[in-house]
PDB file of C-alpha atoms in Angstrom:
ATOM      1  CA  GLN A   1     -14.231 -13.933  -2.143  1.00  0.00           C
ATOM      2  CA  VAL A   2     -12.619 -11.098  -0.808  1.00  0.00           C
ATOM      3  CA  GLN A   3     -13.688  -7.673  -1.316  1.00  0.00           C
ATOM      4  CA  LEU A   4     -12.783  -4.299   0.344  1.00  0.00           C
ATOM      5  CA  LYS A   5     -14.548  -1.304  -0.976  1.00  0.00           C
ATOM      6  CA  GLU A   6     -14.418   1.970   0.603  1.00  0.00           C
ATOM      7  CA  SER A   7     -17.578   5.277   0.419  1.00  0.00           C
ATOM      8  CA  GLY A   8     -17.720   8.739   1.360  1.00  0.00           C
ATOM      9  CA  PRO A   9     -17.110  11.700  -0.373  1.00  0.00           C
ATOM     10  CA  GLY A  10     -15.538  13.279  -2.974  1.00  0.00           C
ATOM     11  CA  LEU A  11     -15.032  17.255  -1.656  1.00  0.00           C
ATOM     12  CA  VAL A  12     -14.277  18.404   1.045  1.00  0.00           C
ATOM     13  CA  GLN A  13     -13.541  21.668   2.520  1.00  0.00           C
ATOM     14  CA  PRO A  14     -10.167  22.346   4.183  1.00  0.00           C
ATOM     15  CA  SER A  15     -10.217  22.781   8.395  1.00  0.00           C
ATOM     16  CA  GLN A  16     -13.295  20.338   7.852  1.00  0.00           C
ATOM     17  CA  THR A  17     -12.751  16.511   8.808  1.00  0.00           C
ATOM     18  CA  LEU A  18     -13.101  13.543   6.541  1.00  0.00           C
ATOM     19  CA  SER A  19     -14.934  10.541   6.865  1.00  0.00           C
ATOM     20  CA  LEU A  20     -13.943   6.794   5.069  1.00  0.00           C
ATOM     21  CA  THR A  21     -16.117   3.844   4.829  1.00  0.00           C
ATOM     22  CA  CYS A  22     -14.847   0.525   4.233  1.00  0.00           C
ATOM     23  CA  THR A  23     -16.962  -2.231   3.653  1.00  0.00           C
ATOM     24  CA  VAL A  24     -15.370  -5.645   3.475  1.00  0.00           C
ATOM     25  CA  SER A  25     -17.269  -8.708   2.059  1.00  0.00           C
ATOM     26  CA  GLY A  26     -15.199 -12.249   2.328  1.00  0.00           C
ATOM     27  CA  LEU A  27     -13.380 -12.225   5.732  1.00  0.00           C
ATOM     28  CA  SER A  28     -13.808 -11.702   9.197  1.00  0.00           C
ATOM     29  CA  LEU A  29     -12.588  -8.994  11.053  1.00  0.00           C
ATOM     30  CA  THR A  30     -11.780 -10.241  14.163  1.00  0.00           C
ATOM     31  CA  SER A  31      -9.780 -12.219  12.296  1.00  0.00           C
ATOM     32  CA  ASN A  32      -7.786  -9.591   9.771  1.00  0.00           C
ATOM     33  CA  SER A  33      -6.478  -6.460  10.115  1.00  0.00           C
ATOM     34  CA  VAL A  34      -7.612  -3.623   7.707  1.00  0.00           C
ATOM     35  CA  SER A  35      -5.036  -0.062   7.010  1.00  0.00           C
ATOM     36  CA  TRP A  36      -5.823   2.615   5.345  1.00  0.00           C
ATOM     37  CA  ILE A  37      -3.074   3.942   2.519  1.00  0.00           C
ATOM     38  CA  ARG A  38      -3.746   7.323   0.943  1.00  0.00           C
ATOM     39  CA  GLN A  39      -1.807   8.632  -2.208  1.00  0.00           C
ATOM     40  CA  PRO A  40      -1.080  12.302  -3.456  1.00  0.00           C
ATOM     41  CA  PRO A  41      -2.150  12.481  -6.662  1.00  0.00           C
ATOM     42  CA  GLY A  42       1.086  11.765  -9.553  1.00  0.00           C
ATOM     43  CA  LYS A  43       2.986  10.706  -6.332  1.00  0.00           C
ATOM     44  CA  GLY A  44       3.397   7.556  -3.672  1.00  0.00           C
ATOM     45  CA  LEU A  45       1.846   5.774  -0.985  1.00  0.00           C
ATOM     46  CA  GLU A  46       1.819   6.679   2.192  1.00  0.00           C
ATOM     47  CA  TRP A  47       0.894   4.216   5.784  1.00  0.00           C
ATOM     48  CA  MET A  48      -1.535   5.674   7.748  1.00  0.00           C
ATOM     49  CA  GLY A  49      -3.178   3.359  10.240  1.00  0.00           C
ATOM     50  CA  VAL A  50      -4.352   0.609  11.768  1.00  0.00           C
ATOM     51  CA  ILE A  51      -7.334  -1.525  12.809  1.00  0.00           C
ATOM     52  CA  TRP A  52      -5.954  -4.772  14.385  1.00  0.00           C
ATOM     53  CA  SER A  53      -8.502  -7.266  14.427  1.00  0.00           C
ATOM     54  CA  ASN A  54      -8.792  -7.538  18.555  1.00  0.00           C
ATOM     55  CA  GLY A  55     -10.103  -3.935  17.737  1.00  0.00           C
ATOM     56  CA  GLY A  56      -6.330  -1.807  19.013  1.00  0.00           C
ATOM     57  CA  THR A  57      -4.847   0.431  16.628  1.00  0.00           C
ATOM     58  CA  ASP A  58      -2.027   2.364  15.839  1.00  0.00           C
ATOM     59  CA  TYR A  59      -1.576   5.470  12.756  1.00  0.00           C
ATOM     60  CA  ASN A  60       1.633   7.232  11.661  1.00  0.00           C
ATOM     61  CA  SER A  61       2.624   9.307  14.322  1.00  0.00           C
ATOM     62  CA  ALA A  62       2.547  12.251  11.313  1.00  0.00           C
ATOM     63  CA  ILE A  63      -0.501  12.359  11.160  1.00  0.00           C
ATOM     64  CA  LYS A  64      -1.983  10.935  14.284  1.00  0.00           C
ATOM     65  CA  SER A  65      -2.792  13.522  16.246  1.00  0.00           C
ATOM     66  CA  ARG A  66      -6.069  13.447  13.211  1.00  0.00           C
ATOM     67  CA  LEU A  67      -6.924  10.232  13.084  1.00  0.00           C
ATOM     68  CA  SER A  68      -8.832   8.101  14.545  1.00  0.00           C
ATOM     69  CA  ILE A  69      -9.756   4.711  12.946  1.00  0.00           C
ATOM     70  CA  SER A  70     -12.158   2.878  14.257  1.00  0.00           C
ATOM     71  CA  ARG A  71     -14.766   0.086  13.104  1.00  0.00           C
ATOM     72  CA  ASP A  72     -18.245  -1.360  13.531  1.00  0.00           C
ATOM     73  CA  THR A  73     -17.806  -5.850  12.554  1.00  0.00           C
ATOM     74  CA  SER A  74     -21.916  -6.089  12.412  1.00  0.00           C
ATOM     75  CA  LYS A  75     -21.765  -4.428   9.630  1.00  0.00           C
ATOM     76  CA  SER A  76     -18.209  -5.406   8.040  1.00  0.00           C
ATOM     77  CA  GLN A  77     -16.845  -1.624   8.174  1.00  0.00           C
ATOM     78  CA  VAL A  78     -14.421   0.401   8.412  1.00  0.00           C
ATOM     79  CA  PHE A  79     -13.670   4.096   9.422  1.00  0.00           C
ATOM     80  CA  LEU A  80     -11.480   6.730   9.192  1.00  0.00           C
ATOM     81  CA  LYS A  81     -12.008  10.547  10.296  1.00  0.00           C
ATOM     82  CA  MET A  82      -9.125  12.502   9.932  1.00  0.00           C
ATOM     83  CA  ASN A  83      -9.998  16.154  11.337  1.00  0.00           C
ATOM     84  CA  SER A  84      -8.183  19.331  10.028  1.00  0.00           C
ATOM     85  CA  LEU A  85      -8.033  18.482   6.804  1.00  0.00           C
ATOM     86  CA  GLN A  86      -6.056  20.564   3.891  1.00  0.00           C
ATOM     87  CA  THR A  87      -5.123  20.334   0.768  1.00  0.00           C
ATOM     88  CA  GLU A  88      -2.242  18.018   1.299  1.00  0.00           C
ATOM     89  CA  ASP A  89      -5.091  15.581   1.639  1.00  0.00           C
ATOM     90  CA  THR A  90      -5.698  15.607  -1.193  1.00  0.00           C
ATOM     91  CA  ALA A  91      -5.321  12.271  -2.274  1.00  0.00           C
ATOM     92  CA  MET A  92      -6.430   8.287  -3.085  1.00  0.00           C
ATOM     93  CA  TYR A  93      -8.099   6.672  -0.231  1.00  0.00           C
ATOM     94  CA  PHE A  94      -8.001   2.551   0.095  1.00  0.00           C
ATOM     95  CA  CYS A  95      -8.316   0.568   2.296  1.00  0.00           C
ATOM     96  CA  ALA A  96      -6.226  -2.857   2.048  1.00  0.00           C
ATOM     97  CA  ARG A  97      -6.182  -6.204   4.575  1.00  0.00           C
ATOM     98  CA  LYS A  98      -3.974  -7.185   7.055  1.00  0.00           C
ATOM     99  CA  ARG A  99       0.245  -6.652   7.249  1.00  0.00           C
ATOM    100  CA  VAL A 100       0.622  -7.708   3.804  1.00  0.00           C
ATOM    101  CA  PHE A 101      -1.914  -6.068   2.668  1.00  0.00           C
ATOM    102  CA  ASP A 102      -3.256  -9.074  -0.090  1.00  0.00           C
ATOM    103  CA  TYR A 103      -6.062  -7.167  -0.803  1.00  0.00           C
ATOM    104  CA  TRP A 104      -6.380  -4.272  -1.108  1.00  0.00           C
ATOM    105  CA  GLY A 105      -9.918  -1.960  -2.609  1.00  0.00           C
ATOM    106  CA  GLN A 106     -10.707  -0.110  -5.884  1.00  0.00           C
ATOM    107  CA  GLY A 107      -9.552   3.455  -3.130  1.00  0.00           C
ATOM    108  CA  VAL A 108     -11.444   6.834  -3.296  1.00  0.00           C
ATOM    109  CA  MET A 109     -10.804  10.252  -4.887  1.00  0.00           C
ATOM    110  CA  VAL A 110     -10.922  12.292  -1.626  1.00  0.00           C
ATOM    111  CA  THR A 111     -10.502  15.944  -3.235  1.00  0.00           C
ATOM    112  CA  VAL A 112     -10.061  18.952  -0.225  1.00  0.00           C
ATOM    113  CA  SER A 113     -10.755  22.547  -1.441  1.00  0.00           C
ATOM    114  CA  SER A 114     -13.247  25.180  -1.259  1.00  0.00           C
TER     115      SER A 114
ATOM    116  CA  ASP B   1      10.695   5.794  11.918  1.00  0.00           C
ATOM    117  CA  ILE B   2      12.785   2.913   8.715  1.00  0.00           C
ATOM    118  CA  GLN B   3      13.125   4.927   5.551  1.00  0.00           C
ATOM    119  CA  MET B   4      12.957   3.163   2.389  1.00  0.00           C
ATOM    120  CA  THR B   5      15.276   3.855  -0.579  1.00  0.00           C
ATOM    121  CA  GLN B   6      14.283   2.470  -3.050  1.00  0.00           C
ATOM    122  CA  SER B   7      16.263   2.623  -6.417  1.00  0.00           C
ATOM    123  CA  PRO B   8      16.370   3.199  -9.152  1.00  0.00           C
ATOM    124  CA  ALA B   9      13.465   5.537  -9.074  1.00  0.00           C
ATOM    125  CA  SER B  10      12.941   4.580 -12.980  1.00  0.00           C
ATOM    126  CA  LEU B  11      13.867   1.828 -15.829  1.00  0.00           C
ATOM    127  CA  SER B  12      13.505   1.103 -19.480  1.00  0.00           C
ATOM    128  CA  ALA B  13      13.092  -1.896 -20.271  1.00  0.00           C
ATOM    129  CA  SER B  14      13.461  -4.509 -23.270  1.00  0.00           C
ATOM    130  CA  LEU B  15      11.139  -7.601 -23.624  1.00  0.00           C
ATOM    131  CA  GLU B  16      12.867 -11.361 -22.222  1.00  0.00           C
ATOM    132  CA  GLU B  17      15.107  -8.860 -20.615  1.00  0.00           C
ATOM    133  CA  ILE B  18      15.835  -9.483 -16.842  1.00  0.00           C
ATOM    134  CA  VAL B  19      14.784  -6.354 -14.044  1.00  0.00           C
ATOM    135  CA  THR B  20      15.778  -6.090 -10.456  1.00  0.00           C
ATOM    136  CA  ILE B  21      14.378  -3.235  -8.401  1.00  0.00           C
ATOM    137  CA  THR B  22      16.155  -3.033  -4.670  1.00  0.00           C
ATOM    138  CA  CYS B  23      15.115  -1.510  -1.845  1.00  0.00           C
ATOM    139  CA  GLN B  24      17.798  -0.757   1.323  1.00  0.00           C
ATOM    140  CA  PRO B  25      16.096   0.146   5.249  1.00  0.00           C
ATOM    141  CA  SER B  26      17.562   3.103   7.037  1.00  0.00           C
ATOM    142  CA  GLN B  27      18.059   0.025  10.092  1.00  0.00           C
ATOM    143  CA  GLY B  28      17.321  -3.805   9.998  1.00  0.00           C
ATOM    144  CA  ILE B  29      13.468  -5.005   8.976  1.00  0.00           C
ATOM    145  CA  GLY B  30      14.458  -8.672   9.142  1.00  0.00           C
ATOM    146  CA  ASN B  31      12.162  -9.741   6.149  1.00  0.00           C
ATOM    147  CA  TYR B  32       9.652  -7.631   6.977  1.00  0.00           C
ATOM    148  CA  LEU B  33       9.507  -6.622   3.464  1.00  0.00           C
ATOM    149  CA  SER B  34       7.048  -7.000   1.082  1.00  0.00           C
ATOM    150  CA  TRP B  35       6.484  -5.800  -3.649  1.00  0.00           C
ATOM    151  CA  TYR B  36       3.953  -4.350  -4.742  1.00  0.00           C
ATOM    152  CA  GLN B  37       2.786  -2.968  -8.420  1.00  0.00           C
ATOM    153  CA  GLN B  38       0.711  -0.828  -9.154  1.00  0.00           C
ATOM    154  CA  LYS B  39      -0.531  -0.193 -12.982  1.00  0.00           C
ATOM    155  CA  LEU B  40      -2.324   2.535 -13.753  1.00  0.00           C
ATOM    156  CA  GLY B  41      -5.608   4.150 -12.077  1.00  0.00           C
ATOM    157  CA  LYS B  42      -5.767   0.890 -10.276  1.00  0.00           C
ATOM    158  CA  SER B  43      -4.891  -0.203  -6.969  1.00  0.00           C
ATOM    159  CA  PRO B  44      -2.131  -1.779  -6.020  1.00  0.00           C
ATOM    160  CA  GLN B  45      -0.386  -5.455  -6.535  1.00  0.00           C
ATOM    161  CA  LEU B  46       1.025  -7.885  -3.745  1.00  0.00           C
ATOM    162  CA  LEU B  47       3.931  -9.605  -5.596  1.00  0.00           C
ATOM    163  CA  ILE B  48       5.909 -11.180  -2.550  1.00  0.00           C
ATOM    164  CA  HIS B  49       5.244 -10.523   1.242  1.00  0.00           C
ATOM    165  CA  SER B  50       8.070 -12.168   3.441  1.00  0.00           C
ATOM    166  CA  ALA B  51      10.562 -10.731   0.848  1.00  0.00           C
ATOM    167  CA  THR B  52      11.395 -14.184  -0.539  1.00  0.00           C
ATOM    168  CA  SER B  53       7.432 -15.558  -0.845  1.00  0.00           C
ATOM    169  CA  LEU B  54       5.588 -15.424  -4.245  1.00  0.00           C
ATOM    170  CA  ALA B  55       2.085 -13.729  -3.518  1.00  0.00           C
ATOM    171  CA  ASP B  56      -0.852 -15.960  -4.552  1.00  0.00           C
ATOM    172  CA  GLY B  57      -1.680 -16.781  -8.998  1.00  0.00           C
ATOM    173  CA  VAL B  58       1.217 -14.085  -8.839  1.00  0.00           C
ATOM    174  CA  PRO B  59       3.282 -15.232 -12.373  1.00  0.00           C
ATOM    175  CA  SER B  60       6.971 -17.164 -11.504  1.00  0.00           C
ATOM    176  CA  ARG B  61       8.632 -14.861 -13.617  1.00  0.00           C
ATOM    177  CA  PHE B  62       8.571 -12.461 -10.624  1.00  0.00           C
ATOM    178  CA  SER B  63      11.018 -13.026  -7.721  1.00  0.00           C
ATOM    179  CA  GLY B  64      11.647 -11.374  -3.914  1.00  0.00           C
ATOM    180  CA  SER B  65      15.670 -11.429  -2.539  1.00  0.00           C
ATOM    181  CA  ARG B  66      17.352 -10.110  -0.028  1.00  0.00           C
ATOM    182  CA  SER B  67      21.081  -9.570   0.977  1.00  0.00           C
ATOM    183  CA  GLY B  68      22.769  -8.897   3.767  1.00  0.00           C
ATOM    184  CA  THR B  69      20.272  -5.162   3.903  1.00  0.00           C
ATOM    185  CA  GLN B  70      19.223  -4.845   0.695  1.00  0.00           C
ATOM    186  CA  TYR B  71      16.060  -6.747  -0.386  1.00  0.00           C
ATOM    187  CA  SER B  72      15.554  -7.047  -3.987  1.00  0.00           C
ATOM    188  CA  LEU B  73      12.428  -7.296  -6.940  1.00  0.00           C
ATOM    189  CA  LYS B  74      13.942  -9.225  -9.396  1.00  0.00           C
ATOM    190  CA  ILE B  75      11.690  -9.292 -13.104  1.00  0.00           C
ATOM    191  CA  ASN B  76      12.557 -12.188 -15.484  1.00  0.00           C
ATOM    192  CA  ARG B  77      11.581 -12.546 -18.913  1.00  0.00           C
ATOM    193  CA  LEU B  78      10.096  -8.900 -19.030  1.00  0.00           C
ATOM    194  CA  GLN B  79       6.634  -9.395 -20.526  1.00  0.00           C
ATOM    195  CA  VAL B  80       4.073  -6.124 -21.486  1.00  0.00           C
ATOM    196  CA  GLU B  81       2.118  -6.409 -18.985  1.00  0.00           C
ATOM    197  CA  ASP B  82       4.505  -5.851 -16.581  1.00  0.00           C
ATOM    198  CA  THR B  83       5.434  -2.110 -17.289  1.00  0.00           C
ATOM    199  CA  GLY B  84       3.838   0.181 -14.249  1.00  0.00           C
ATOM    200  CA  ILE B  85       5.407   1.420 -10.803  1.00  0.00           C
ATOM    201  CA  TYR B  86       6.801  -1.054  -8.011  1.00  0.00           C
ATOM    202  CA  TYR B  87       6.735  -0.079  -4.618  1.00  0.00           C
ATOM    203  CA  CYS B  88       8.946  -1.790  -1.517  1.00  0.00           C
ATOM    204  CA  LEU B  89       6.587  -2.156   2.170  1.00  0.00           C
ATOM    205  CA  GLN B  90       8.181  -2.223   5.130  1.00  0.00           C
ATOM    206  CA  ILE B  91       6.183  -3.889   7.159  1.00  0.00           C
ATOM    207  CA  SER B  92       8.781  -5.146  11.160  1.00  0.00           C
ATOM    208  CA  SER B  93       7.893  -2.155  12.861  1.00  0.00           C
ATOM    209  CA  THR B  94       5.218   0.773  12.604  1.00  0.00           C
ATOM    210  CA  PRO B  95       4.712   3.561  10.739  1.00  0.00           C
ATOM    211  CA  TRP B  96       4.898   1.229   8.467  1.00  0.00           C
ATOM    212  CA  THR B  97       6.664   2.977   5.463  1.00  0.00           C
ATOM    213  CA  PHE B  98       7.253   2.402   1.282  1.00  0.00           C
ATOM    214  CA  GLY B  99       9.497   3.019  -1.381  1.00  0.00           C
ATOM    215  CA  GLY B 100       9.639   5.631  -3.484  1.00  0.00           C
ATOM    216  CA  GLY B 101       8.387   3.208  -6.374  1.00  0.00           C
ATOM    217  CA  THR B 102      10.155   2.347  -8.968  1.00  0.00           C
ATOM    218  CA  LYS B 103       7.787   2.721 -12.869  1.00  0.00           C
ATOM    219  CA  LEU B 104       8.563   0.614 -15.518  1.00  0.00           C
ATOM    220  CA  GLU B 105       8.178   1.542 -18.846  1.00  0.00           C
ATOM    221  CA  LEU B 106       9.737  -1.235 -22.455  1.00  0.00           C
ATOM    222  CA  LYS B 107      11.685   0.282 -24.331  1.00  0.00           C
TER     223      LYS B 107
END
C-alpha cells in the first residue's frame, strides 16, 4: 500500500530555513520520483520541485535559488529545504509520487511568522 | 513557463447535470495533462492522466478529452460527492504548472 507522509515544524520565523521530510512506504525511491507541491491558504497549487528515481532534481525557477530537494533511500525519505522564508511561503506543503501525482501525502501546514 | 488558463473559475450545477471544465495551455503540451479533484481540507486526488486516461478507482462518469490545444474534463450526471475544486496540471516541461482551479458547487 503506497503511502506518503509529510512532517516538519508548523511554525518558522521569517528569514529562517524550512526543513520538511516526506516519508514513503509501499514504494521504492529508486523506482519512483517524488515532488513537493505547496498551497497557500485559500489559493491554488504550486509545483516546487522533483527528485527523480535516479536522484536528479528539477526545481521551479521561481524558487530555485532558495530550494533544495534530497533523499535518503535507505530510510525511504525525501527532504525539502528552503531558505530565506517570508510570510508568502506560508502554505500547506504536500509531497506526491510520480509525474502524475497519483499518490499524495496528507500535507503539513507551515506558517511563517515571528 | 507554460501558463495554464482554466475556466470557469467557479461553477454551480444541478444533480445529474453534465459539467465541463477546460484548460488552455500557453504552448503545446501534447497529452501531458492531468486533472485533480480537491475536497476541502484534503489532498488533491488524481482523476485523469495523459489527457484522457481514467485513474484507478475513479468513477466512469469522469472523462478527459483534448480538442486541438484545449483540454476538457467532463463529469456526466453530477453527484453530490463531486463538489470541490478541480485543477489541471501540465507535465510537459518544467516548471510543471497548474491551472488556477475551478470551484464546483451544487445548485
